[in-house]
Amino acid sequence: MQTKIQKWGNSLALRIPKSFAIDANLRQNETVDLTLDKDKIIITIIGEKEYSLDELLEGVSENNLHSEFDPGAPVGKETW
């Protein structure tokens, strides 16, 4: 697919046609990474990182560990 690079303020912009964006699962304001490989510009979508339980637990330390929480006595039909 061919498209044109156009001026946008002091920068250059590459317009991505809607059909291509849909096929590539691109959304407005999505963060991407641009890399140069000789004469190619590679656009990589940077999605939200998914963490494993082990990765999340690695971030727990004495400094950010919450104290035990007491929700109090039952006030309705719930049981503890």
PDB file of C-alpha atoms in Angstrom:
ATOM      1  CA  MET A   1       0.000   0.000   0.000  1.00  0.00           C
ATOM      2  CA  GLN A   2       1.343   3.435  -0.892  1.00  0.00           C
ATOM      3  CA  THR A   3       0.656   6.663   0.958  1.00  0.00           C
ATOM      4  CA  LYS A   4       2.298  10.099   1.150  1.00  0.00           C
ATOM      5  CA  ILE A   5       4.301  11.727   3.892  1.00  0.00           C
ATOM      6  CA  GLN A   6       2.960  15.206   4.618  1.00  0.00           C
ATOM      7  CA  LYS A   7       4.025  18.157   6.730  1.00  0.00           C
ATOM      8  CA  TRP A   8       2.313  18.465  10.129  1.00  0.00           C
ATOM      9  CA  GLY A   9       3.518  21.529  12.035  1.00  0.00           C
ATOM     10  CA  ASN A  10       7.311  21.246  12.233  1.00  0.00           C
ATOM     11  CA  SER A  11       7.169  17.468  11.766  1.00  0.00           C
ATOM     12  CA  LEU A  12       6.280  15.007   9.060  1.00  0.00           C
ATOM     13  CA  ALA A  13       3.229  12.763   9.291  1.00  0.00           C
ATOM     14  CA  LEU A  14       2.331   9.472   7.705  1.00  0.00           C
ATOM     15  CA  ARG A  15      -1.390   8.975   7.232  1.00  0.00           C
ATOM     16  CA  ILE A  16      -2.501   5.384   7.772  1.00  0.00           C
ATOM     17  CA  PRO A  17      -5.640   4.513   5.797  1.00  0.00           C
ATOM     18  CA  LYS A  18      -8.611   3.300   7.857  1.00  0.00           C
ATOM     19  CA  SER A  19      -8.711  -0.169   6.273  1.00  0.00           C
ATOM     20  CA  PHE A  20      -5.011  -0.678   7.040  1.00  0.00           C
ATOM     21  CA  ALA A  21      -5.451   0.574  10.625  1.00  0.00           C
ATOM     22  CA  ILE A  22      -8.337  -1.845  11.166  1.00  0.00           C
ATOM     23  CA  ASP A  23      -6.330  -4.775   9.781  1.00  0.00           C
ATOM     24  CA  ALA A  24      -3.341  -3.813  11.975  1.00  0.00           C
ATOM     25  CA  ASN A  25      -5.594  -3.256  15.011  1.00  0.00           C
ATOM     26  CA  LEU A  26      -4.347   0.348  15.387  1.00  0.00           C
ATOM     27  CA  ARG A  27      -6.333   2.872  17.416  1.00  0.00           C
ATOM     28  CA  GLN A  28      -6.175   6.638  17.754  1.00  0.00           C
ATOM     29  CA  ASN A  29      -3.611   7.831  20.355  1.00  0.00           C
ATOM     30  CA  GLU A  30      -2.030   4.370  20.566  1.00  0.00           C
ATOM     31  CA  THR A  31       1.679   4.402  21.407  1.00  0.00           C
ATOM     32  CA  VAL A  32       3.970   2.854  18.820  1.00  0.00           C
ATOM     33  CA  ASP A  33       7.717   2.376  18.528  1.00  0.00           C
ATOM     34  CA  LEU A  34       9.525   3.542  15.389  1.00  0.00           C
ATOM     35  CA  THR A  35      12.774   1.899  14.339  1.00  0.00           C
ATOM     36  CA  LEU A  36      14.959   2.388  11.294  1.00  0.00           C
ATOM     37  CA  ASP A  37      16.333  -0.644   9.481  1.00  0.00           C
ATOM     38  CA  LYS A  38      18.455   0.613   6.570  1.00  0.00           C
ATOM     39  CA  ASP A  39      15.806   1.979   4.170  1.00  0.00           C
ATOM     40  CA  LYS A  40      12.779   0.738   6.143  1.00  0.00           C
ATOM     41  CA  ILE A  41      10.744   2.368   8.899  1.00  0.00           C
ATOM     42  CA  ILE A  42       9.258  -0.271  11.183  1.00  0.00           C
ATOM     43  CA  ILE A  43       6.216   0.617  13.282  1.00  0.00           C
ATOM     44  CA  THR A  44       5.643  -1.659  16.273  1.00  0.00           C
ATOM     45  CA  ILE A  45       2.535  -1.386  18.441  1.00  0.00           C
ATOM     46  CA  ILE A  46       3.409  -1.066  22.113  1.00  0.00           C
ATOM     47  CA  GLY A  47       0.538  -2.707  23.957  1.00  0.00           C
ATOM     48  CA  GLU A  48       0.025  -2.693  27.675  1.00  0.00           C
ATOM     49  CA  LYS A  49       2.388  -5.149  29.303  1.00  0.00           C
ATOM     50  CA  GLU A  50       0.703  -8.123  30.925  1.00  0.00           C
ATOM     51  CA  TYR A  51       2.395  -9.151  34.156  1.00  0.00           C
ATOM     52  CA  SER A  52       2.525 -12.656  35.591  1.00  0.00           C
ATOM     53  CA  LEU A  53       1.738 -13.192  39.276  1.00  0.00           C
ATOM     54  CA  ASP A  54       5.441 -13.828  39.934  1.00  0.00           C
ATOM     55  CA  GLU A  55       6.379 -10.505  38.289  1.00  0.00           C
ATOM     56  CA  LEU A  56       3.795  -8.662  40.382  1.00  0.00           C
ATOM     57  CA  LEU A  57       4.960 -10.317  43.601  1.00  0.00           C
ATOM     58  CA  GLU A  58       8.574  -9.358  42.828  1.00  0.00           C
ATOM     59  CA  GLY A  59       7.486  -5.733  43.228  1.00  0.00           C
ATOM     60  CA  VAL A  60       6.241  -6.252  46.803  1.00  0.00           C
ATOM     61  CA  SER A  61       8.640  -5.011  49.479  1.00  0.00           C
ATOM     62  CA  GLU A  62       8.529  -3.923  53.126  1.00  0.00           C
ATOM     63  CA  ASN A  63       8.152  -0.327  51.877  1.00  0.00           C
ATOM     64  CA  ASN A  64       4.954  -0.918  49.889  1.00  0.00           C
ATOM     65  CA  LEU A  65       3.374  -3.795  51.828  1.00  0.00           C
ATOM     66  CA  HIS A  66      -0.081  -2.896  53.135  1.00  0.00           C
ATOM     67  CA  SER A  67      -1.085  -3.667  56.682  1.00  0.00           C
ATOM     68  CA  GLU A  68      -3.852  -6.139  57.415  1.00  0.00           C
ATOM     69  CA  PHE A  69      -7.349  -4.779  56.782  1.00  0.00           C
ATOM     70  CA  ASP A  70     -10.238  -5.384  59.199  1.00  0.00           C
ATOM     71  CA  PRO A  71     -13.591  -4.931  57.460  1.00  0.00           C
ATOM     72  CA  GLY A  72     -15.434  -5.010  60.795  1.00  0.00           C
ATOM     73  CA  ALA A  73     -18.346  -7.156  61.885  1.00  0.00           C
ATOM     74  CA  PRO A  74     -21.027  -8.316  59.442  1.00  0.00           C
ATOM     75  CA  VAL A  75     -23.882  -5.821  59.070  1.00  0.00           C
ATOM     76  CA  GLY A  76     -26.218  -7.873  56.918  1.00  0.00           C
ATOM     77  CA  LYS A  77     -26.466 -11.473  55.774  1.00  0.00           C
ATOM     78  CA  GLU A  78     -22.810 -11.773  54.720  1.00  0.00           C
ATOM     79  CA  THR A  79     -20.626 -14.251  56.561  1.00  0.00           C
ATOM     80  CA  TRP A  80     -16.901 -14.011  57.343  1.00  0.00           C
TER      81      TRP A  80
END
